[in-house]
C-alpha cells in the first residue's frame, strides 16, 4: 500500500477509533453510574464491549500492518489477532469462572492495555509482542492472586518476614541495581531486567492492609512506621523519587482510612513536604524537573525538552489526533514508558486522552465500591489500598506529562511498556477482583461451599498447568 | 472501626476530585495553548523538508492580494523538482510580520497550521491525497497593507523603534513595523540579534507620559468633582518629600485634568495617582490589559507590566502614574489602548490574518472578536476630547493634519541620564469617527512631541489617503 493510501486510511479511521473508545467508555461509565445509584446489585453482563474492544484492536493492528509501503506486515496483523485472542480468552475465562468478577473493571484495564499495545507496536514494533507476553504472564499472576486473596484471613506471623523483605529488596537494588534514566532501579535477571520497586509496591499494600486492620496502640504500630520509612528510604536511595512519592501518598491514604488519625496524617504529610523540599535542595535532577515544570519553554533545548515535547505532541494531536502512524510520537523522549499518554494524545487525540483518565476514574470508583462492601477491615484496606495505589500512580504520571505537577518518571499502569509494571499492576487488580469475589460469595451466604469451590478451582488451575 | 466506611468514601471523593482537576487542567490548557504548541518552532512534526515536501506550503499575501512569499520550484540537474520559498523584494518591509521558518518567528512559523493545510476538513485532505500529485497547503491573507508597511519603514529610516497601525473597531492590524529589521529572503546572512526581535509585540519599553491616559481613566472612574481638582505646578514639585520635575523644568501654574493632559504635566499626574491610589490605578490598568498574558490567536506578545501593590510606596506609585518607574509596555498593547479609547471603551482582539484562501473555493474570513471592556463609552469620550486637545493645542501639535481631526498623547520616556529618552505617540483618527489607531515609539530619539508626533501624523495622513 502506498504512503498516500495509508494516510487516507489512517485519517479516516481516526473517527472510527475515537468512536469505539467512546462507546466502550460510555458503556462502562453507564454501568458504573447505575451501580452507584441503584440499591440492588446490578446483574452483571458483558454486553458487546469485549467484541468492540477486539474490533478496535483488530482494526488498529490491521491499519499498522499496512504502514510499510513494501507490503502487508503479516507479523503485525497476527499480533492484532493474538491480542484479540488473549483479551477474549482472559476475559471470558475469568468471567465464567468467577461469579464475583467485576467485569467493568477488567474491561477498563483491557482497553488501557490494548491502547498500550497499539502505541507500542507503532513506536517500537519489536517490543509489542514482548509486552503482550508480559500481559499474559500478568494475567496468570492476577489469576493466582484472585484465588488466594479470598482465602487469606490473616497473614499471621508471615507479616514480619514480608515487612523485612520489602525494604530489603529495595535497598539491595539501590546498591546493586543497574542505572537507567537517572535512577538505579533495575536488576538484570537472565534475559530480563526487572524493577523490584514495582514488586515491593505489592508487598507494601498487603503489609499495610494486614497490619493496620485493627486498632493498635502507638507502640504496636511502631513496626509499621519503621516499615514505611524504610520502604520510602529504599526507593529514595534508588533515586526513583516518583515511586517514593507514590509509596508515601499510598501510605498516607491507608493510614488515615484505617486509623482515622488526622493529626498524625497531616504531620506525616508535612514531614513528606519537608523531605521533598530537602530532596529538591540535594538532588540536582529534582531541581531540573521543577524548573522544567515551571516553564519548559525557558530552556526548550535542554531541561524543558521532555515536557515541551510532550506538550507539543498533545497540541499537535487536537481533538481526534493526527491519525495512527501519521504523527511523530517517537520524538518525545521515553514515549514508550513515561510519556505514553502524550503519544496516545498525539495520534488518537485528546478525546481519547481524556477517556484514558476516565478509565482510571472508573477503576477507582468500582474498587472503592468493593472496599465499601467488604465485611472485614483487612479486605476493605486491601481493596482501597490497591485502588489508591493505581489511581495515584496514574495521577502522578499523567499530571507530570500534562505539566500540572513536576514530572517524576513512573509508569502509567497497564499502558506503559515494562514487564514488572504490567505484572504488578495486574496483581494489584487481582487483589481488588479477589475482594470482589469474596464479597459476592459472602453476600450469598455460601461460606461453606466457598472453600470447596476454591479447592476445586485450584485443582482446575493445576490441571491446566499440566 | 466504624469510621472505615466513612473514610473510604472521603478517600474516593478526594481521588475523584484529583482526577477531575487533572481532566479540567488538561483540556483547559490545551484549549488555550494547543495552537501555540503546535506551531512552536521546536515542533519538528510540522517542519517542512523543502527538497522533498509532502505538502507544498501556501503563499502569504497582504490584504490587497500582493503575494509576499510563495513556494516555487525548479528542475535540478537530475530532473527532479526542487522547491524553495520565494520572497517578494518588498517583503523586507514586513520582515517581522512575515517572519522566517528558520528562526521560528512571524507568519511563516506561526501559521503553519494554515500554510500546510492542517486546518482543512477531512474530505479536502483525502481528496488531495487521492487525486492530486502533490498536496498543497492554504494561502494566508494578512491584514497588513504593504503600501503602508513600505511607507512607514521608509519614514522611520534608520531609527530604531516600532509602529503599530490598526483598525480600532475590527482589530485588524494594517501595519506593524519593527526596526532594526532583517531581510527574510537573505537566507545566508545571519541577521544581527536584535533585528530578529519583533519589538512591536515583544519589545517592552518604559511608556512615559502616554501612561497618563490610563491614570486619567482611573481618576475619571473613581473620583468625583474631578473638574475642581487643581494642582499648582511650579516646574519642579515636591510631593511627600521627593521631587518630580516637569519636562525641562517648565512651570505650568494652576492646572486641571484637561490642561495637565495638554501640557503633559508630571506634577499634576503624580499627585493624581497618589490620590487615585494603587488599587484603582491597577484595576483600571488591568482592564486596559496590563499584567495580562495575552493569548491572541494571530500574534504572540509579551506582557505589559504595572508592578504595583500594597507594598508600593508613594514615590514608586507617583512614578508609575506618569509612566516611569517599573512600568513596561509593548507598542502593540499601546495601540490596543488607543483602539479601546477610539472604540467607545471596547478593546478589540488584534488580528493579523484577514482570511485563509483554500486550494479551491471561497476565502475563509477570520472573525473579529472583543478582547475586553476597558472602560465606559463616557470616559472614552472624555479621554478623546482631552486627546484631541493635546494634538490641537498641546504637546502633540506636530501631529496635526489638515482635514483630519487627530486625538493623541505624546510620551517622553526617560531611560537613564546618559541616554536620549524614548519618543512615544499613541492616538487615533478621525477623532469623531475613528478608523485608525496608532502607536509609535522611536527609541532614544528625543521627545514624543518633536519626534514621534510628526511621524504619527504623516502615517495617519497617508493611511487616510489610501482610504482607511
PDB file of C-alpha atoms in Angstrom, chain A residues 4 7-8 11-12 14-15 212-215 253 256-260 297 300 309 311-316 322 328-329 331-332 341 345-346 350-351 353-355 357 360-361 364-365 368 371-372 374 377 380-381 384 388 391-392 394-395 398-399 402-404, chain B residues 1-27 29-31 33-46 54 113 118 120-123 125-135:
ATOM      1  CA  UNK A   4      -0.832   8.166   0.389  1.00  0.00           C
ATOM      2  CA  UNK A   7      -2.548   8.222   5.039  1.00  0.00           C
ATOM      3  CA  UNK A   8      -6.094   8.350   3.683  1.00  0.00           C
ATOM      4  CA  UNK A  11      -7.053   9.843   8.546  1.00  0.00           C
ATOM      5  CA  UNK A  12     -10.458   8.252   8.104  1.00  0.00           C
ATOM      6  CA  UNK A  14      -9.307   8.284  13.388  1.00  0.00           C
ATOM      7  CA  UNK A  15     -13.041   8.795  13.728  1.00  0.00           C
ATOM      8  CA  UNK A 212      -3.462  -1.658  60.181  1.00  0.00           C
ATOM      9  CA  UNK A 213      -6.662  -3.717  60.106  1.00  0.00           C
ATOM     10  CA  UNK A 214      -7.274  -3.465  63.838  1.00  0.00           C
ATOM     11  CA  UNK A 215      -6.926  -0.708  66.347  1.00  0.00           C
ATOM     12  CA  UNK A 253      -4.284   7.322  52.474  1.00  0.00           C
ATOM     13  CA  UNK A 256      -5.787   7.834  57.558  1.00  0.00           C
ATOM     14  CA  UNK A 257      -8.530   5.483  56.412  1.00  0.00           C
ATOM     15  CA  UNK A 258      -7.563   2.776  58.895  1.00  0.00           C
ATOM     16  CA  UNK A 259      -6.698   4.856  61.960  1.00  0.00           C
ATOM     17  CA  UNK A 260      -8.793   7.996  61.446  1.00  0.00           C
ATOM     18  CA  UNK A 297       9.901  26.851  27.260  1.00  0.00           C
ATOM     19  CA  UNK A 300      13.395  24.028  25.386  1.00  0.00           C
ATOM     20  CA  UNK A 309       7.909  17.751  23.505  1.00  0.00           C
ATOM     21  CA  UNK A 311       3.040  19.436  25.200  1.00  0.00           C
ATOM     22  CA  UNK A 312       3.788  19.854  21.506  1.00  0.00           C
ATOM     23  CA  UNK A 313       2.662  16.274  20.889  1.00  0.00           C
ATOM     24  CA  UNK A 314      -0.631  16.877  22.657  1.00  0.00           C
ATOM     25  CA  UNK A 315      -1.074  20.243  20.950  1.00  0.00           C
ATOM     26  CA  UNK A 316      -0.457  18.662  17.553  1.00  0.00           C
ATOM     27  CA  UNK A 322      -3.186  13.143  13.805  1.00  0.00           C
ATOM     28  CA  UNK A 328       5.715  11.586  15.267  1.00  0.00           C
ATOM     29  CA  UNK A 329       5.342  10.437  18.881  1.00  0.00           C
ATOM     30  CA  UNK A 331      10.208  12.408  19.068  1.00  0.00           C
ATOM     31  CA  UNK A 332       9.020  12.537  22.668  1.00  0.00           C
ATOM     32  CA  UNK A 341      -0.040   9.289  27.494  1.00  0.00           C
ATOM     33  CA  UNK A 345      -2.969  12.032  22.720  1.00  0.00           C
ATOM     34  CA  UNK A 346      -0.933  12.820  19.626  1.00  0.00           C
ATOM     35  CA  UNK A 350      -7.164  14.345  23.357  1.00  0.00           C
ATOM     36  CA  UNK A 351     -10.705  12.975  23.488  1.00  0.00           C
ATOM     37  CA  UNK A 353      -6.661  11.028  26.261  1.00  0.00           C
ATOM     38  CA  UNK A 354      -9.455  12.298  28.464  1.00  0.00           C
ATOM     39  CA  UNK A 355     -11.065   8.890  28.361  1.00  0.00           C
ATOM     40  CA  UNK A 357      -8.104   9.400  32.611  1.00  0.00           C
ATOM     41  CA  UNK A 360      -8.730   5.164  35.759  1.00  0.00           C
ATOM     42  CA  UNK A 361     -11.554   7.027  37.470  1.00  0.00           C
ATOM     43  CA  UNK A 364     -11.159   3.803  41.184  1.00  0.00           C
ATOM     44  CA  UNK A 365     -14.910   4.107  41.721  1.00  0.00           C
ATOM     45  CA  UNK A 368     -13.818   1.716  46.258  1.00  0.00           C
ATOM     46  CA  UNK A 371     -13.875  -1.821  49.622  1.00  0.00           C
ATOM     47  CA  UNK A 372     -17.135  -0.386  50.846  1.00  0.00           C
ATOM     48  CA  UNK A 374     -16.236  -5.755  52.137  1.00  0.00           C
ATOM     49  CA  UNK A 377     -11.342  -4.355  57.772  1.00  0.00           C
ATOM     50  CA  UNK A 380     -11.541  -3.076  52.950  1.00  0.00           C
ATOM     51  CA  UNK A 381      -7.980  -1.845  53.321  1.00  0.00           C
ATOM     52  CA  UNK A 384      -8.930   0.609  48.811  1.00  0.00           C
ATOM     53  CA  UNK A 388      -5.365   4.312  45.836  1.00  0.00           C
ATOM     54  CA  UNK A 391      -5.078   5.969  40.943  1.00  0.00           C
ATOM     55  CA  UNK A 392      -2.188   7.864  42.490  1.00  0.00           C
ATOM     56  CA  UNK A 394      -1.853   7.266  37.109  1.00  0.00           C
ATOM     57  CA  UNK A 395      -2.363  10.742  38.531  1.00  0.00           C
ATOM     58  CA  UNK A 398      -0.367  11.943  33.728  1.00  0.00           C
ATOM     59  CA  UNK A 399      -0.149  15.092  35.846  1.00  0.00           C
ATOM     60  CA  UNK A 402       0.422  17.437  31.027  1.00  0.00           C
ATOM     61  CA  UNK A 403       2.600  19.785  33.147  1.00  0.00           C
ATOM     62  CA  UNK A 404       0.189  20.031  36.044  1.00  0.00           C
TER      63      UNK A 404
ATOM     64  CA  UNK B   1     -13.608   0.552  63.222  1.00  0.00           C
ATOM     65  CA  UNK B   2     -16.821   2.224  62.184  1.00  0.00           C
ATOM     66  CA  UNK B   3     -15.079   5.161  60.569  1.00  0.00           C
ATOM     67  CA  UNK B   4     -13.605   2.894  57.913  1.00  0.00           C
ATOM     68  CA  UNK B   5     -16.555   3.200  55.558  1.00  0.00           C
ATOM     69  CA  UNK B   6     -16.772   6.939  56.054  1.00  0.00           C
ATOM     70  CA  UNK B   7     -13.062   7.325  55.376  1.00  0.00           C
ATOM     71  CA  UNK B   8     -13.214   5.145  52.300  1.00  0.00           C
ATOM     72  CA  UNK B   9     -15.912   7.426  50.985  1.00  0.00           C
ATOM     73  CA  UNK B  10     -13.830  10.545  51.666  1.00  0.00           C
ATOM     74  CA  UNK B  11     -10.780   8.952  50.046  1.00  0.00           C
ATOM     75  CA  UNK B  12     -12.871   8.199  46.974  1.00  0.00           C
ATOM     76  CA  UNK B  13     -14.066  11.794  46.839  1.00  0.00           C
ATOM     77  CA  UNK B  14     -10.538  13.177  47.223  1.00  0.00           C
ATOM     78  CA  UNK B  15      -9.122  10.930  44.499  1.00  0.00           C
ATOM     79  CA  UNK B  16     -12.032  11.564  42.139  1.00  0.00           C
ATOM     80  CA  UNK B  17     -11.505  15.256  42.786  1.00  0.00           C
ATOM     81  CA  UNK B  18      -7.874  14.871  41.734  1.00  0.00           C
ATOM     82  CA  UNK B  19      -8.930  13.193  38.502  1.00  0.00           C
ATOM     83  CA  UNK B  20     -11.488  15.907  37.810  1.00  0.00           C
ATOM     84  CA  UNK B  21      -8.893  18.637  38.389  1.00  0.00           C
ATOM     85  CA  UNK B  22      -6.462  16.765  36.150  1.00  0.00           C
ATOM     86  CA  UNK B  23      -9.018  16.470  33.355  1.00  0.00           C
ATOM     87  CA  UNK B  24     -10.071  20.097  33.615  1.00  0.00           C
ATOM     88  CA  UNK B  25      -6.445  21.267  33.646  1.00  0.00           C
ATOM     89  CA  UNK B  26      -5.653  19.022  30.690  1.00  0.00           C
ATOM     90  CA  UNK B  27      -8.473  20.303  28.487  1.00  0.00           C
ATOM     91  CA  UNK B  29      -4.611  24.181  28.891  1.00  0.00           C
ATOM     92  CA  UNK B  30      -4.959  22.508  25.528  1.00  0.00           C
ATOM     93  CA  UNK B  31      -7.842  24.802  24.685  1.00  0.00           C
ATOM     94  CA  UNK B  33      -2.325  26.792  24.170  1.00  0.00           C
ATOM     95  CA  UNK B  34      -2.608  23.884  21.756  1.00  0.00           C
ATOM     96  CA  UNK B  35      -2.267  26.108  18.671  1.00  0.00           C
ATOM     97  CA  UNK B  36       0.878  27.667  20.093  1.00  0.00           C
ATOM     98  CA  UNK B  37       2.361  24.310  20.994  1.00  0.00           C
ATOM     99  CA  UNK B  38       1.560  23.003  17.553  1.00  0.00           C
ATOM    100  CA  UNK B  39       3.184  25.919  15.746  1.00  0.00           C
ATOM    101  CA  UNK B  40       6.165  26.117  18.084  1.00  0.00           C
ATOM    102  CA  UNK B  41       9.404  26.207  16.076  1.00  0.00           C
ATOM    103  CA  UNK B  42      10.673  23.262  18.136  1.00  0.00           C
ATOM    104  CA  UNK B  43       7.797  21.115  16.983  1.00  0.00           C
ATOM    105  CA  UNK B  44       9.579  19.108  14.311  1.00  0.00           C
ATOM    106  CA  UNK B  45       6.342  17.348  13.370  1.00  0.00           C
ATOM    107  CA  UNK B  46       5.398  20.250  11.145  1.00  0.00           C
ATOM    108  CA  UNK B  54       4.897  16.067   1.269  1.00  0.00           C
ATOM    109  CA  UNK B 113      -1.435  25.074  10.547  1.00  0.00           C
ATOM    110  CA  UNK B 118      -3.812  21.128   8.696  1.00  0.00           C
ATOM    111  CA  UNK B 120      -8.621  21.539   6.062  1.00  0.00           C
ATOM    112  CA  UNK B 121     -11.552  19.242   6.633  1.00  0.00           C
ATOM    113  CA  UNK B 122     -11.289  15.507   6.162  1.00  0.00           C
ATOM    114  CA  UNK B 123     -12.778  15.475   2.656  1.00  0.00           C
ATOM    115  CA  UNK B 125      -7.414  16.270   2.826  1.00  0.00           C
ATOM    116  CA  UNK B 126      -8.484  12.930   1.406  1.00  0.00           C
ATOM    117  CA  UNK B 127      -9.248  14.488  -1.969  1.00  0.00           C
ATOM    118  CA  UNK B 128      -5.777  15.970  -2.118  1.00  0.00           C
ATOM    119  CA  UNK B 129      -4.099  12.732  -1.141  1.00  0.00           C
ATOM    120  CA  UNK B 130      -6.163  10.710  -3.569  1.00  0.00           C
ATOM    121  CA  UNK B 131      -6.302  12.926  -6.644  1.00  0.00           C
ATOM    122  CA  UNK B 132      -3.500  15.468  -6.565  1.00  0.00           C
ATOM    123  CA  UNK B 133       0.080  14.692  -7.454  1.00  0.00           C
ATOM    124  CA  UNK B 134       1.230  16.977  -4.733  1.00  0.00           C
ATOM    125  CA  UNK B 135      -0.667  18.096  -1.676  1.00  0.00           C
TER     126      UNK B 135
END
